XYZ file of C-alpha atoms in Angstrom:
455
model
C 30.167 15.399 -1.181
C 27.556 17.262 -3.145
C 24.129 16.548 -3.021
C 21.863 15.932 -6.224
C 20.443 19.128 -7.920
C 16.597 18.449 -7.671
C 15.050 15.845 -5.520
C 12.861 13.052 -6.536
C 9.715 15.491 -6.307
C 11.740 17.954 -8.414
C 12.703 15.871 -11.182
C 9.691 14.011 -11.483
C 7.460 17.363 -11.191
C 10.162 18.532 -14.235
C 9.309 15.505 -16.328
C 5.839 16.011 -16.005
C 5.414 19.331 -16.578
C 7.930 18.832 -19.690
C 10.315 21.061 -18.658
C 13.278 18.308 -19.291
C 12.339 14.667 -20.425
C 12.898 11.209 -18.382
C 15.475 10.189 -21.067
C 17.352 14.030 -19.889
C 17.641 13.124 -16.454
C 18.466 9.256 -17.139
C 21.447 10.377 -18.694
C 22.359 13.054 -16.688
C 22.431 10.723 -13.888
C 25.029 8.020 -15.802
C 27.100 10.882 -16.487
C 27.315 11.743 -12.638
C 28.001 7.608 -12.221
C 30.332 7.453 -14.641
C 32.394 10.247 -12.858
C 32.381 9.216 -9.634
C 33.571 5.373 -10.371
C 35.929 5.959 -8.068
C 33.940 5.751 -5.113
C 32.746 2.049 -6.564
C 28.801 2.766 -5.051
C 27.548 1.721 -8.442
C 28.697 -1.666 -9.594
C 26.846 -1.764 -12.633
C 25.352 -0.126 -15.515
C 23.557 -0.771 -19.213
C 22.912 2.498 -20.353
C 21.270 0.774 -23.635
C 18.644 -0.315 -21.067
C 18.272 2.785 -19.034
C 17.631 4.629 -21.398
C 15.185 2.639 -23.185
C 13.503 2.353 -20.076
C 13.304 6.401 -19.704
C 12.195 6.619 -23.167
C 9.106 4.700 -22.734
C 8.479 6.823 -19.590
C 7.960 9.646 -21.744
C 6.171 8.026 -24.196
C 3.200 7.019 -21.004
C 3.578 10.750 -20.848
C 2.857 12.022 -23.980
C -0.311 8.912 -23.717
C -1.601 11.052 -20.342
C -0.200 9.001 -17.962
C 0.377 9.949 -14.794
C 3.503 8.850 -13.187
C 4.219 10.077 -9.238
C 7.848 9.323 -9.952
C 7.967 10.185 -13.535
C 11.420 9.916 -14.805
C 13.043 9.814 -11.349
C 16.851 8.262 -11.868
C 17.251 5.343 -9.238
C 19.943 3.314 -8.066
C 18.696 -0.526 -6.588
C 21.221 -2.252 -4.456
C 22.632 -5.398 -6.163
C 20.153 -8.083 -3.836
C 17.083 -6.825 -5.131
C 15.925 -8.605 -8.908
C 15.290 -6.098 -11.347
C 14.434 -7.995 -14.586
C 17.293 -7.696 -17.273
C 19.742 -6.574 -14.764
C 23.105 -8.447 -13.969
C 21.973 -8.778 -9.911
C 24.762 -10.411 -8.112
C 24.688 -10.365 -4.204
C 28.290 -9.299 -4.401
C 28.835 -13.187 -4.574
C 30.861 -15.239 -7.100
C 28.053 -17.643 -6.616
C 26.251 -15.276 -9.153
C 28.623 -13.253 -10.873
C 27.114 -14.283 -14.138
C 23.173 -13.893 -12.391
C 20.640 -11.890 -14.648
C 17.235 -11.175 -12.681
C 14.414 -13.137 -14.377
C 11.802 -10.606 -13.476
C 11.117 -7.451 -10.973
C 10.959 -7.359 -7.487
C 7.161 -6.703 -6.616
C 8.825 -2.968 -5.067
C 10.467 -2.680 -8.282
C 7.790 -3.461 -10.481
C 5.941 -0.746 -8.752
C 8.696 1.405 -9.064
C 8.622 1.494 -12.686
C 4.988 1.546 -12.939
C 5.522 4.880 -10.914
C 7.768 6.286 -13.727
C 10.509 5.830 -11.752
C 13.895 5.049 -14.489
C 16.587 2.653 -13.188
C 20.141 3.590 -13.782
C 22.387 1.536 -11.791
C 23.166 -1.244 -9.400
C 24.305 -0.366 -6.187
C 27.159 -2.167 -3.950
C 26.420 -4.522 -1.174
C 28.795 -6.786 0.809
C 28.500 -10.191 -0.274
C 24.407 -11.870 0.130
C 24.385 -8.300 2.635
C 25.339 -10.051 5.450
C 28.204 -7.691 6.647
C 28.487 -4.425 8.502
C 31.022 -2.710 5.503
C 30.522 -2.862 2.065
C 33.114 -4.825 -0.092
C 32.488 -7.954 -1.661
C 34.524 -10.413 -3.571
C 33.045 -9.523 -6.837
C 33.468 -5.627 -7.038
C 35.937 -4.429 -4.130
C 35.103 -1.911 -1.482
C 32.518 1.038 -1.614
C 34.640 4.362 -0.660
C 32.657 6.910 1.820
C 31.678 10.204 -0.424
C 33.580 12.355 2.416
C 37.197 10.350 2.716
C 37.599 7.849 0.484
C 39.773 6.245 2.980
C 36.770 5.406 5.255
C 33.308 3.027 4.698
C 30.478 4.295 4.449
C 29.547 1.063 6.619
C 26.910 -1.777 4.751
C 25.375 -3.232 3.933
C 23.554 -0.883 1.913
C 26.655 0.723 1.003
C 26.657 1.594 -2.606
C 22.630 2.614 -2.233
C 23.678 5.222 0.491
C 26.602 6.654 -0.833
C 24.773 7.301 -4.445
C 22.667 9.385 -2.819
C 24.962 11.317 -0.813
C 27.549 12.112 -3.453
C 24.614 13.513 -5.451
C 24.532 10.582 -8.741
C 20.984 10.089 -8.030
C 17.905 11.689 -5.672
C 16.699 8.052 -4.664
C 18.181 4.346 -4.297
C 16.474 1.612 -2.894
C 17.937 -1.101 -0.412
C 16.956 -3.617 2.300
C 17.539 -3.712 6.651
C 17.681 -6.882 7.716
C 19.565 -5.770 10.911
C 20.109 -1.873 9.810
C 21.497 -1.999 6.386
C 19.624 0.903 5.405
C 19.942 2.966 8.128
C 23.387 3.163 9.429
C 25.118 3.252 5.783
C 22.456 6.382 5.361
C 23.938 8.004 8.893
C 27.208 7.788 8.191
C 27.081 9.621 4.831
C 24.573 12.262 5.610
C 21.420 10.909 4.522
C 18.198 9.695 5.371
C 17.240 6.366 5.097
C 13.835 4.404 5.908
C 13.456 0.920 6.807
C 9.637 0.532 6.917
C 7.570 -2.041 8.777
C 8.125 -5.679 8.188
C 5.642 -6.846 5.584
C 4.630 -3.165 4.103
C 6.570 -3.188 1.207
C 5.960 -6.720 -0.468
C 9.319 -8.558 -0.520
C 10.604 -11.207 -3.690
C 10.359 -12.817 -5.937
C 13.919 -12.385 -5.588
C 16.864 -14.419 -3.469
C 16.082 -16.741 -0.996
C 16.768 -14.835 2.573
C 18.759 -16.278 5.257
C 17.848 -13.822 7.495
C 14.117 -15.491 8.581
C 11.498 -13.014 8.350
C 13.268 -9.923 9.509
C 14.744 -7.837 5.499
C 12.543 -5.579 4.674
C 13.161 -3.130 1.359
C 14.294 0.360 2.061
C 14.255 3.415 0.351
C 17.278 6.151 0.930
C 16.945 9.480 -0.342
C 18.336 13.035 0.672
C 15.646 14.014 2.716
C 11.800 12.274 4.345
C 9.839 13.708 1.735
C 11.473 11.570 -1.408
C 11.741 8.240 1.422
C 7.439 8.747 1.690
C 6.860 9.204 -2.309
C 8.768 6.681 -3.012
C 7.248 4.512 0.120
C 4.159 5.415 -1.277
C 4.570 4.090 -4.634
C 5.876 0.464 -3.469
C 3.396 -0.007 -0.038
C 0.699 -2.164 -0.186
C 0.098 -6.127 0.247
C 0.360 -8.593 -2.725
C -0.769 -12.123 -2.902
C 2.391 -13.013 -4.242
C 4.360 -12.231 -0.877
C 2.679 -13.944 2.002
C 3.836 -11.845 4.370
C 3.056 -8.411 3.194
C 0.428 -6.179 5.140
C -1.614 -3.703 4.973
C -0.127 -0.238 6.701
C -2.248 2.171 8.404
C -2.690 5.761 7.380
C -1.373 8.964 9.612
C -3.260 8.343 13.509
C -2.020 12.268 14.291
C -0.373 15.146 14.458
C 3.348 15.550 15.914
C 2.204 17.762 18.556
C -0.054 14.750 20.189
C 2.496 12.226 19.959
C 3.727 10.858 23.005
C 7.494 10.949 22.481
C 10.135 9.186 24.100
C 13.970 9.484 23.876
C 16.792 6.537 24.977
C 20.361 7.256 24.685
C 21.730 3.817 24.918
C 18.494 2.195 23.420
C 18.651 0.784 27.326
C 21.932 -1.138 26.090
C 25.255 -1.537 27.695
C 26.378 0.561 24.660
C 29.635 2.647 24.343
C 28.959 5.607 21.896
C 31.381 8.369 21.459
C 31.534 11.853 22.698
C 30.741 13.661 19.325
C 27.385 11.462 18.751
C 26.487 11.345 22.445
C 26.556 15.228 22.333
C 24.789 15.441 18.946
C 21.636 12.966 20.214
C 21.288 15.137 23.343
C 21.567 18.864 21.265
C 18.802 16.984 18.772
C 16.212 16.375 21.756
C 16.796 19.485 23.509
C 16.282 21.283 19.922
C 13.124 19.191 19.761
C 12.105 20.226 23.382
C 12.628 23.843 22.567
C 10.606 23.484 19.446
C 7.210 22.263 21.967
C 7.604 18.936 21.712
C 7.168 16.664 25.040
C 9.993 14.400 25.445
C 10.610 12.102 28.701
C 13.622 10.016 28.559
C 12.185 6.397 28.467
C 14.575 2.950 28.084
C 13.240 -0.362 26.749
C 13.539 -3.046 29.576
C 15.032 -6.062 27.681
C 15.060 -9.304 28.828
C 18.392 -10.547 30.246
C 19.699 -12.145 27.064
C 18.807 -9.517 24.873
C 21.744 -8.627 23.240
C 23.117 -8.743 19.223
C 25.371 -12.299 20.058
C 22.284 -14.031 21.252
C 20.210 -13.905 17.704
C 23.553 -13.825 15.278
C 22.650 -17.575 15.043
C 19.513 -17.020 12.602
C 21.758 -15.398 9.871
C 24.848 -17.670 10.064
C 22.662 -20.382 10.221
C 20.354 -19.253 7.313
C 24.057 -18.716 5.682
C 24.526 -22.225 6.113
C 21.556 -23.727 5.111
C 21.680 -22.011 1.833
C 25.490 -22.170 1.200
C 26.724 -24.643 3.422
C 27.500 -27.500 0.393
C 29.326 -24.734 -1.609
C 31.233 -23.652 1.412
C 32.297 -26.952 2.179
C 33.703 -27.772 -1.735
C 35.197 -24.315 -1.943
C 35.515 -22.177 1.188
C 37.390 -19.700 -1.149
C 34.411 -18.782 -3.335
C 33.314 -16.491 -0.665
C 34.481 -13.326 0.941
C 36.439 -14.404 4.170
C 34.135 -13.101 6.467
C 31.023 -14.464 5.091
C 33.259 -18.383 5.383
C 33.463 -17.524 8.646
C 29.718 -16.796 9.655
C 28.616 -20.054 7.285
C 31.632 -21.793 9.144
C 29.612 -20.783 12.291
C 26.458 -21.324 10.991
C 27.032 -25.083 10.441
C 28.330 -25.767 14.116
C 24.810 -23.839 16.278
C 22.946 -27.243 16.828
C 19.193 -27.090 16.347
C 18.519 -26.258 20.495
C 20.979 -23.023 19.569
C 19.353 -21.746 16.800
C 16.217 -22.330 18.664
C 17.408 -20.409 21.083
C 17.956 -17.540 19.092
C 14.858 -18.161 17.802
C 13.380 -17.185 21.287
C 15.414 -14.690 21.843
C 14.127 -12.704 18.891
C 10.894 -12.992 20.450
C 11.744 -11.523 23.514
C 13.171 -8.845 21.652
C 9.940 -8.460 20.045
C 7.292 -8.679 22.876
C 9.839 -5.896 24.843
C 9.356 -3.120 22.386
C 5.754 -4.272 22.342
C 5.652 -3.587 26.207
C 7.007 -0.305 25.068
C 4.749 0.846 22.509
C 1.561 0.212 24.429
C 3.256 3.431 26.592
C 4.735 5.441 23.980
C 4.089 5.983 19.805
C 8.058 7.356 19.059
C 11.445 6.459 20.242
C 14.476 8.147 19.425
C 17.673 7.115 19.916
C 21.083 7.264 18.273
C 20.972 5.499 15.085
C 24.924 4.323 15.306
C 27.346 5.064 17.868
C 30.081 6.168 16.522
C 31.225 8.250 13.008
C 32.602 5.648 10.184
C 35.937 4.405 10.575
C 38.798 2.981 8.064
C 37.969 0.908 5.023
C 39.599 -1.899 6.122
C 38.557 -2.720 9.122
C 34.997 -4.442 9.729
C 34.481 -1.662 12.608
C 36.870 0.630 14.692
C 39.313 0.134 16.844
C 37.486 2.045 19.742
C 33.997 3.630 20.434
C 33.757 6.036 23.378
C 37.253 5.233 24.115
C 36.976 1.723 24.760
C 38.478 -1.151 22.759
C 34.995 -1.777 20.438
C 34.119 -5.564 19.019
C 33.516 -5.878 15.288
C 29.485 -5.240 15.702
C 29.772 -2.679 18.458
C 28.798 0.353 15.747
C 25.697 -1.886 14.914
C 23.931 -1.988 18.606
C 21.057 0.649 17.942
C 19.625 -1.220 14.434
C 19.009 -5.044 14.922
C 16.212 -5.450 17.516
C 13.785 -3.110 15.765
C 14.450 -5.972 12.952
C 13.113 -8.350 15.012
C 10.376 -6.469 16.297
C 9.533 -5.773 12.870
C 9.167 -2.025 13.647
C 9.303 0.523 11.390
C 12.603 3.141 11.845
C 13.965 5.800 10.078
C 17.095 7.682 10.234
C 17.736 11.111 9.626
C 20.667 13.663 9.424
C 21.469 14.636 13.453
C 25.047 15.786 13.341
C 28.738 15.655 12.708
C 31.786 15.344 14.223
C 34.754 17.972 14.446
C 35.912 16.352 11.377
C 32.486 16.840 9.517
C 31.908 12.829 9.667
C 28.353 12.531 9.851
C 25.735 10.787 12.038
C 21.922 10.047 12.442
C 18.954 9.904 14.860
C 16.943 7.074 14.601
C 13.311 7.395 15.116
C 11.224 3.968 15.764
C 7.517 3.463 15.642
C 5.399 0.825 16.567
C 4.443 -1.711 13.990
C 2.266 -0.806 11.212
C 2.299 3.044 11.929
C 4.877 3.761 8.902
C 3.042 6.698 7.891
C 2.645 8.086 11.430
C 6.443 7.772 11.240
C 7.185 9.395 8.074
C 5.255 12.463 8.890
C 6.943 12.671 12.312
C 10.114 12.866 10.586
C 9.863 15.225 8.247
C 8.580 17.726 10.988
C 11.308 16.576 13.129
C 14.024 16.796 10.110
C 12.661 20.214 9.283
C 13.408 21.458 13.331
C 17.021 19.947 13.086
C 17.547 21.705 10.121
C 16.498 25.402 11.428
């Protein structure tokens, strides 16, 4: 795995200055995607385009424009509608799909300067915890190709880590963007629900809980590029306006939790790595006090897996039931699901994500940072939906998810960062969680944080 060059600041402080041009670094970057095809992160490319697009960025800067992200190659995973691009969901469905118009995020991408130069993997409509979809195959782990990188941010994740370009852009609707980012080495941001705009785009089945998500190599490329998409817009309902930094690190009440307070298994390697992060943290003259969330009884991952089958089923449930073999086996099975919950289930669910929600509320009136492990376990095989064990015990299919999905329905901001690896070098992240609206807060935390774990 090799990590890109320059970072986003780099390159775009290159461009600027006119040390090397947008259209330079646009093709540079297709020319790292086109050798590492083998890894399948990027699923698609029109060069044509690109570099059109990265020609007109230096054109705004030979008019005096100035462009935070000036010329800044960028990978978008294949959910998100960028306008001219073949955007697919990793579904047959849309094989043939070409995105009307931008994203809101991406629209303010490229009014940043930033130049897009691929389209990055996703299981199929990014409902699974891998990423392989029917359309394109599975996305190989930049360390051993025989493992996933999990998903479903996948092909975002793994672009950055093996170095094809500083920044890709994905969404967390249940950790997408954050455990794909852990286990290849990365950082990856998934802000507060409503501070990057969402759409026009796909219709969600996920009910108010994807947000977009920027990956990069380090916190300082997730905030500039954070900064160039945050903001409310008319056009998305739900977006918000996010709060500026309340403080400094050092007045932070800090908290840590293990287990997130979860009957979790998590193995040795990342249990040892969480504890060596907060001690580092400690030593550095930061107050830490280990502090679990106190969940209601039904609070686990099973109880709110409902709301996405049945959003699965609303939108797909016809297709499914003409042609269960249009869709990646796993994804038949969750619509399958999806169209048995009666109404009092999903309901149920439905209440259950509120619980979630008003719990971590309880805890943020104490605390302003959590951290906790951001997976459990290092990634595993590329054909298996999880592994086989975690801590030693037998694991479920989800188990290497537990840490992600309730600050989803929260709608907390989290980030992970870079906390360890494994004695085979397998990578893993700490997760740090903020209470809602304090994004910024969060992002500065981090990078002080990421700059003591990196000492």
């Amino acid at each position: 795995m090799t990590k890109p060059v320059n970072s986003a600041r780099d390159i775009a402080a290159d461009v600027t200055a006119g040390r090397t041009s947008a259209v330079e670094a646009a093709m540079a970057a297709l020319a790292r995607i086109e050798a590492a095809k083998a890894l399948n992160a990027v699923v698609t490319i029109d060069p044509t385009r690109t570099l059109a697009d990265a020609m007109a960025v230096d054109e705004r800067l030979r008019a005096g424009e100035t462009m935070p992200l000036a010329g800044v190659p960028v990978v978008v995973k294949d959910n998100i509608w960028a306008a001219g691009w073949r955007v697919t969901q990793g579904s047959r469905l849309f094989a043939d799909f070409v995105a009307p118009q931008d994203a809101i995020a991406i629209e303010r991408l490229r009014r940043a300067g930033a130049v897009i130069v691929g389209i990055g993997a996703t299981s199929e409509f990014a409902c699974k915890g891998v990423t392989t979809s029917p359309l394109y195959g599975p996305t190989r782990h930049p360390l051993n190709p025989a493992l996933t990188p999990g998903g479903s941010s996948g092909g975002p994740a793994v672009a950055v880590a093996a170095g094809l370009v500083p920044l890709a852009i994905g969404t967390d609707a249940g950790g997408s963007s954050r455990r794909p980012p852990a286990h290849v080495g990365v950082a990856g941001f998934k802000p507060s629900y409503g501070a990057i705009p969402y759409g026009p785009g796909f219709a969600e089945p996920f009910f108010g809980l994807s947000v977009i998500a920027p990956i990069a190599s380090d916190v300082a490329d997730i905030a500039l590029a954070f900064e160039a998409m945050v903001g409310g817009d008319p056009r998305d309902p739900d977006s918000a306006t996010i709060a500026r930094d309340s403080g400094e690190l050092s007045g932070l009440r800090i908290a840590f939790s293990p287990r997130l307070g979860l009957d979790a298994a998590v193995d040795r390697a990342v249990a040892d790595g969480f504890s060596l992060a907060v001690e580092r943290l400690a030593a550095a003259g930061l107050r830490i006090a280990q502090c679990d969330p106190a969940w209601p009884p039904d609070a686990t991952e099973q109880a709110i897996m409902p709301l996405q089958h049945a959003g699965l089923a609303a939108l797909y449930g016809d297709v499914f039931r003409q042609d269960p073999s249009l869709f990646d086996p796993d994804i038949a099975g969750q619509i399958e699901r999806g169209l048995s919950w009666s109404g009092a289930e999903v309901a149920g669910a439905l209440l259950a994500s509120a619980a979630i929600a008003r719990a971590f509320a309880a805890l943020f009136g104490e605390i302003d940072l959590l951290l906790t492990p951001t997976v459990p376990c290092v990634a595993w095989p590329l054909t298996q939906l999880g592994p086989d064990t975690i801590g030693g015990e037998a694991a479920s299919a989800r188990a290497h998810a537990m840490f992600t999905p309730f600050v989803n329905h929260a709608h907390l901001p989290a980030i992970s960062i870079p906390c360890g690896t494994d004695r085979s070098g397998l990578p893993f992240g700490l997760q740090i969680i903020a209470a809602r609206g304090q994004d910024r807060t969060l992002l500065g935390a981090a990078q002080q944080i990421e700059a003591v774990l990196r000492t």
